[in-house]
Coordinates of C-alpha atoms in Angstrom, one line a residue:
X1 CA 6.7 54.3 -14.8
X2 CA 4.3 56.3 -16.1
X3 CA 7.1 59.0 -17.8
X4 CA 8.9 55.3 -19.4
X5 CA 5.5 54.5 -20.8
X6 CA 4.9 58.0 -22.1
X7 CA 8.2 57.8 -23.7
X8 CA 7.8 54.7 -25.3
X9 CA 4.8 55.6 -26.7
X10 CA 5.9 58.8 -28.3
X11 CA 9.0 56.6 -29.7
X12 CA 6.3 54.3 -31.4
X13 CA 4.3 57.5 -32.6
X14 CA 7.0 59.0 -34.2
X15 CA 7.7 55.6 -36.2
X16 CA 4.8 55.9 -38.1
X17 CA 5.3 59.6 -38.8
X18 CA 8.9 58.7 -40.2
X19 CA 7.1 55.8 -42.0
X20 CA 3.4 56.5 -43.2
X21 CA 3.2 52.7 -44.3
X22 CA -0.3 51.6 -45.4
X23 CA -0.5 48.4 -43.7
X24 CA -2.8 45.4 -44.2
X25 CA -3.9 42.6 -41.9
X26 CA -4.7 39.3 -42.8
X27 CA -6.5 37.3 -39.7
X28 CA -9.0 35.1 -39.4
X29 CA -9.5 34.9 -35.3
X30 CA -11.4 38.1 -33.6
X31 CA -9.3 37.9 -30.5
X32 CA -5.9 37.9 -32.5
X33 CA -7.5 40.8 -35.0
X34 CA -8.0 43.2 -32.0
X35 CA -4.9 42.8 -30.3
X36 CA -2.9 43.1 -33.9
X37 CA -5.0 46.2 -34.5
X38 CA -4.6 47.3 -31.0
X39 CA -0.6 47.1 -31.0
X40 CA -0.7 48.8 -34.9
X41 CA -2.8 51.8 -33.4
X42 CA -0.6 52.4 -30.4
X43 CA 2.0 52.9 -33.2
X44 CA 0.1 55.5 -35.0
X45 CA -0.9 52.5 -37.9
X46 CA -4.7 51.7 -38.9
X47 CA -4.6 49.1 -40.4
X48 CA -7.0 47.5 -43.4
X49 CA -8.8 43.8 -42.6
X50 CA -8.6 40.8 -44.5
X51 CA -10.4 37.8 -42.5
X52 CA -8.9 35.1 -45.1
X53 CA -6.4 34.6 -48.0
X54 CA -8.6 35.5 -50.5
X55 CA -9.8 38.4 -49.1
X56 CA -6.1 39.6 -49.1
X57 CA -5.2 38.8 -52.7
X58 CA -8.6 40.8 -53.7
X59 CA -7.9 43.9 -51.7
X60 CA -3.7 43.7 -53.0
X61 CA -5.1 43.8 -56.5
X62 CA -7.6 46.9 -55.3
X63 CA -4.9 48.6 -53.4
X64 CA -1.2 49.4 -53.1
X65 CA -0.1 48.0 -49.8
X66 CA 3.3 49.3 -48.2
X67 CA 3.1 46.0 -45.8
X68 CA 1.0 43.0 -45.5
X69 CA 0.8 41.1 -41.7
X70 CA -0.3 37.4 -42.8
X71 CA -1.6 35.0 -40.9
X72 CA -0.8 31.5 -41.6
X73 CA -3.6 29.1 -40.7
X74 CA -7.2 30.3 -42.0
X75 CA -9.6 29.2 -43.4
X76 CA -10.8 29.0 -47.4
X77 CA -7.1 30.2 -48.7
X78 CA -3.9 29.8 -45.9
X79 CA -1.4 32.6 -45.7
X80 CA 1.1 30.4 -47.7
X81 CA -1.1 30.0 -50.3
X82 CA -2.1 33.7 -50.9
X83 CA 1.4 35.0 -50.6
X84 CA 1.9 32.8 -53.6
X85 CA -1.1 34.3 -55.3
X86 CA 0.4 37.8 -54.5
X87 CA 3.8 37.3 -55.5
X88 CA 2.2 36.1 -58.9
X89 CA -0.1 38.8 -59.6
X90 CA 3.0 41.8 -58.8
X91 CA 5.1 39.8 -61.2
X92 CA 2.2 39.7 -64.0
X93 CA 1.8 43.3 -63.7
X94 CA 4.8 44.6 -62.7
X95 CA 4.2 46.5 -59.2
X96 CA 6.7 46.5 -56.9
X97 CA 7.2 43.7 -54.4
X98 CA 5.1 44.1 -50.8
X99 CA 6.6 43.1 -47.7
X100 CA 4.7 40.0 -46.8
X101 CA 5.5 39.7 -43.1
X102 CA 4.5 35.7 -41.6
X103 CA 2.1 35.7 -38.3
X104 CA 2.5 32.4 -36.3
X105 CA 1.2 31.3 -33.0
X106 CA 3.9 28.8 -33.2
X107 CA 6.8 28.9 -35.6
X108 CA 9.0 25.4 -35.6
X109 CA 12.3 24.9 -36.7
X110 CA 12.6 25.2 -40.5
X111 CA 9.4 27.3 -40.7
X112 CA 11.5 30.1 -41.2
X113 CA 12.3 28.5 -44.5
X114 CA 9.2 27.5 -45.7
X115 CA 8.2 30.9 -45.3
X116 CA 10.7 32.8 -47.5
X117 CA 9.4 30.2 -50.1
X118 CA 6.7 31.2 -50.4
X119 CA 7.7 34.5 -50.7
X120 CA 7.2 35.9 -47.3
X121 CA 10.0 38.2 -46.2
X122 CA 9.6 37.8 -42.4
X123 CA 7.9 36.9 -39.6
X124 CA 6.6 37.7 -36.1
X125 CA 5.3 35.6 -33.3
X126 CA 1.4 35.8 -31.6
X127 CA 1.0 37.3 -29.6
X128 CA 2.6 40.8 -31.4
X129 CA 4.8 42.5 -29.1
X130 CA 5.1 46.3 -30.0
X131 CA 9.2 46.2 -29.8
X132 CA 9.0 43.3 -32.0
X133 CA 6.7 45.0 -34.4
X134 CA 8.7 48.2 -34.9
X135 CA 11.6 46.0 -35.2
X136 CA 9.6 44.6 -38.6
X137 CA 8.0 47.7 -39.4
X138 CA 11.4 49.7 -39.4
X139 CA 12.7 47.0 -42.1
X140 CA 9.7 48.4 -44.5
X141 CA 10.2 50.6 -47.6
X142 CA 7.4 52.3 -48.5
X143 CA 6.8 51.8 -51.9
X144 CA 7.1 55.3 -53.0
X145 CA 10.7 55.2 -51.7
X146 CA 11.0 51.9 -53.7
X147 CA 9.5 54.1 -56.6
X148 CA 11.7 56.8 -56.6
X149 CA 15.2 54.4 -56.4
X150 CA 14.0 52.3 -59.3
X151 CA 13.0 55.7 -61.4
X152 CA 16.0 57.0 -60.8
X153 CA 18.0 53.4 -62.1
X154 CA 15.5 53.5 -65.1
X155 CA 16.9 57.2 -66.1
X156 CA 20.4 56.1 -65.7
X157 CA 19.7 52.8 -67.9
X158 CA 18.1 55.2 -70.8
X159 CA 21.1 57.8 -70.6
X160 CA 23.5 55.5 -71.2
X161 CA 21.4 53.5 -74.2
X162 CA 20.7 57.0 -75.6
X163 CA 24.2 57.8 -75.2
X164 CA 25.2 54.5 -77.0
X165 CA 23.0 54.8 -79.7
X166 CA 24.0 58.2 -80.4
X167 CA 28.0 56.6 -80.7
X168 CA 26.6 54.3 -82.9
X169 CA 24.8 56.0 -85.0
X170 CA 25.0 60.2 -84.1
X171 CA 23.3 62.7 -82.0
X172 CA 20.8 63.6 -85.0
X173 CA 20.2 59.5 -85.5
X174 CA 19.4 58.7 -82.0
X175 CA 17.2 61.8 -81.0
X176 CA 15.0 60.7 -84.4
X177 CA 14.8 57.6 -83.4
X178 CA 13.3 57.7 -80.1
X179 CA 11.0 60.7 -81.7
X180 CA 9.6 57.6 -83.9
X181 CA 9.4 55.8 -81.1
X182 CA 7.6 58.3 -79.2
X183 CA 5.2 59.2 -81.8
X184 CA 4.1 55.4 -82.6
X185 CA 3.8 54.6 -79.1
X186 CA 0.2 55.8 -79.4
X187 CA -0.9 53.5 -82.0
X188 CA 1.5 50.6 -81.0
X189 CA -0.4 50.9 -77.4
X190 CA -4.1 50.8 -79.7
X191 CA -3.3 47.6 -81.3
X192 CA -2.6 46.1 -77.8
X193 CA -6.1 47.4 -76.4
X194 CA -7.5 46.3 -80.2
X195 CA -6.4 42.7 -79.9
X196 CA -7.8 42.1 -76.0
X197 CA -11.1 43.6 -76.8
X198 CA -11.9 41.6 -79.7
X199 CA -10.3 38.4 -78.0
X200 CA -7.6 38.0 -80.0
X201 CA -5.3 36.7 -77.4
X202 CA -2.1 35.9 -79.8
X203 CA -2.2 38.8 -81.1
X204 CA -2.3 41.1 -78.5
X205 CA 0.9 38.6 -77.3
X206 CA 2.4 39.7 -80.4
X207 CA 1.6 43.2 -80.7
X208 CA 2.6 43.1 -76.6
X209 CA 6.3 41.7 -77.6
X210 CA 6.9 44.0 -80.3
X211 CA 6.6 46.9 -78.5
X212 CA 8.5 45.3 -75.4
X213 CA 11.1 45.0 -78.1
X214 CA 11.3 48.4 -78.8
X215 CA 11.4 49.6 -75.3
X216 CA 14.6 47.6 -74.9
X217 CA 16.6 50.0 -77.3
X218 CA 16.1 53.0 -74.8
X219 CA 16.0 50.7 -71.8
X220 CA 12.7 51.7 -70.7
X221 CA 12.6 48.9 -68.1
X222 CA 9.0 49.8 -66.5
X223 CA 7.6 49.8 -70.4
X224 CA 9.2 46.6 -70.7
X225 CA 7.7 44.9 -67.9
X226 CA 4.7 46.4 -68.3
X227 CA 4.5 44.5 -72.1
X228 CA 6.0 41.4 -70.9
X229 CA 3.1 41.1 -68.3
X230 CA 0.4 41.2 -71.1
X231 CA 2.6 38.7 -72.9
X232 CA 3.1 36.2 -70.5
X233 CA -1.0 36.4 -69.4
X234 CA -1.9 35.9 -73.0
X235 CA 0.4 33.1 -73.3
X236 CA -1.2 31.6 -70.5
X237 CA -4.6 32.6 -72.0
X238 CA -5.6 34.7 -69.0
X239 CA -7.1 37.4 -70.3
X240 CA -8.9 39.1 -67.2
X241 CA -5.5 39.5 -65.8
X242 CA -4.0 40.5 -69.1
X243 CA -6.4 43.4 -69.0
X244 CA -5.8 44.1 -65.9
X245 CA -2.0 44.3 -66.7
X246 CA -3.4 46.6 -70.0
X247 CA -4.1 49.4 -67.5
X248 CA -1.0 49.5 -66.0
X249 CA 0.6 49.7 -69.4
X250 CA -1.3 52.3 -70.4
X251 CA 0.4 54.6 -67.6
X252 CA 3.5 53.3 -67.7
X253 CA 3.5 54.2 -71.5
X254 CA 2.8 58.1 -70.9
X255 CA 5.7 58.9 -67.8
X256 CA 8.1 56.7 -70.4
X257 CA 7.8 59.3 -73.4
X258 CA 8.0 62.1 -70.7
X259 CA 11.4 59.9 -69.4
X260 CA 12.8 59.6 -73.2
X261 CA 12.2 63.4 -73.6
X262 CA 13.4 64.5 -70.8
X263 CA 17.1 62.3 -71.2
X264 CA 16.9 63.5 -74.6
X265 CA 16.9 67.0 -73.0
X266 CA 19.3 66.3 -69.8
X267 CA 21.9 64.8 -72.4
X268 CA 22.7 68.2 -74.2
X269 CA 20.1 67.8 -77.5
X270 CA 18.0 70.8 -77.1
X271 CA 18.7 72.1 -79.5
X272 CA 18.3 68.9 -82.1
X273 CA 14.9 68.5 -81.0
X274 CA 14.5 72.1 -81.9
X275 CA 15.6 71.6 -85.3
X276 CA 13.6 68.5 -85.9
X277 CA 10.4 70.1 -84.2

């Protein structure tokens, strides 16, 4: 017994090595908090506490969670009700979806259902049962393997716009015209922050969709994202949140010129750069 036990434990160790997931609880009851943490620790996981829904939408904003375990009934905001809240905020700034996985003491039929409509993308019955839970947990992707996959679709979307452009126009064409682009990023970026600081919410929704607009010829899906999230905040006049969604285009905009350059590079124009340098 004591060599099964050993073994199983090891098993459930080595799960969280494979996976470093940074995990999040959302519970409102003490008893269900320690035997959730309990279970999670046996596993190798620590995880962070929320005691209520809004407690978990303020700590997603604050941090990048890999997987989120929500309870469905507490108090002040219900799981439902902050998944919602989450699932808004990742699409306002662009951040890749957390797993969201449902905690019920007593899941019904159609449930199930209710829960993916919310935007929940499981869910495990109380009390947790550690095969049950590394079931769940070995359905994560940690969101620097999400990352890297959607990096390496963004390159492969700006090759082949760089390689159209340059059929369109020529090599010499296309290399300058992603060096304008690069160069007025800068100031294109200024106007945004300009327009927020002073308030002026439609323009920063117009300076946000003309530079959205310009991403789009080099496919520089992150930057575009990232521009439509201020946009769609100042149309809604929220501008906390379209600050917020500033920052993130701030560094979105920097790893994009470094992404143009480096296709520019990969795709055999070296030496046009050189020339035009």
């Amino acid at each position: 017994v004591c060599a099964r036990a050993a073994e199983r434990a090891q098993v459930d160790e080595n799960l969280s090595i494979a996976k470093p997931l940074r995990v999040l609880l959302v519970e409102d009851n003490l008893i269900n908090q320690k035997l959730a943490r309990t279970v999670l620790s046996k596993m190798g996981y620590k995880a962070d506490l929320a005691v209520n829904g809004q407690e978990a939408v303020n700590m997603t904003l604050r941090n990048r969670y890999d997987v989120v375990f929500m309870d469905i009934q507490m108090p002040i905001m219900d799981g439902l009700e902050a998944t919602k809240w989450i699932r808004q905020n990742e699409h306002i700034t662009g951040s890749s979806p957390t797993r969201i996985i449902a905690l019920t003491a007593n899941a019904l039929a159609g449930d199930a259902e209710v829960y993916l409509a919310a935007g929940m993308d499981d869910y495990l019955s109380k009390p947790l049962r550690i095969e049950e839970l590394r079931k769940a947990l070995s359905r994560v992707d940690q969101v620097g393997e999400n990352v890297a996959a959607k990096s390496a679709d963004e390159t492969s979307a700006t090759q082949n716009a760089i390689r159209e452009l340059s059929e369109q126009l020529s090599p010499e064409d296309a290399v300058s015209l992603a060096l304008d682009f690069s160069a007025d990023l800068d100031a294109q970026i200024e106007a945004i922050r300009s327009s927020l600081q002073k308030g002026a919410i439609d323009e920063a929704r117009r300076n946000a969709h003309s530079l959205r607009g310009n991403a789009s010829i080099f496919a520089l899906e992150d930057l575009q994202q990232a521009a439509r999230a201020i946009e769609d905040a100042c149309a809604n006049a929220q501008h906390d949140v379209a600050q917020e969604a500033f920052g993130r285009l701030e560094t979105v905009a920097k790893s994009s010129v470094v992404l143009l350059k480096k296709v520019i590079m990969d795709e055999g124009s070296a030496d046009i750069l050189e020339r035009m340098s």
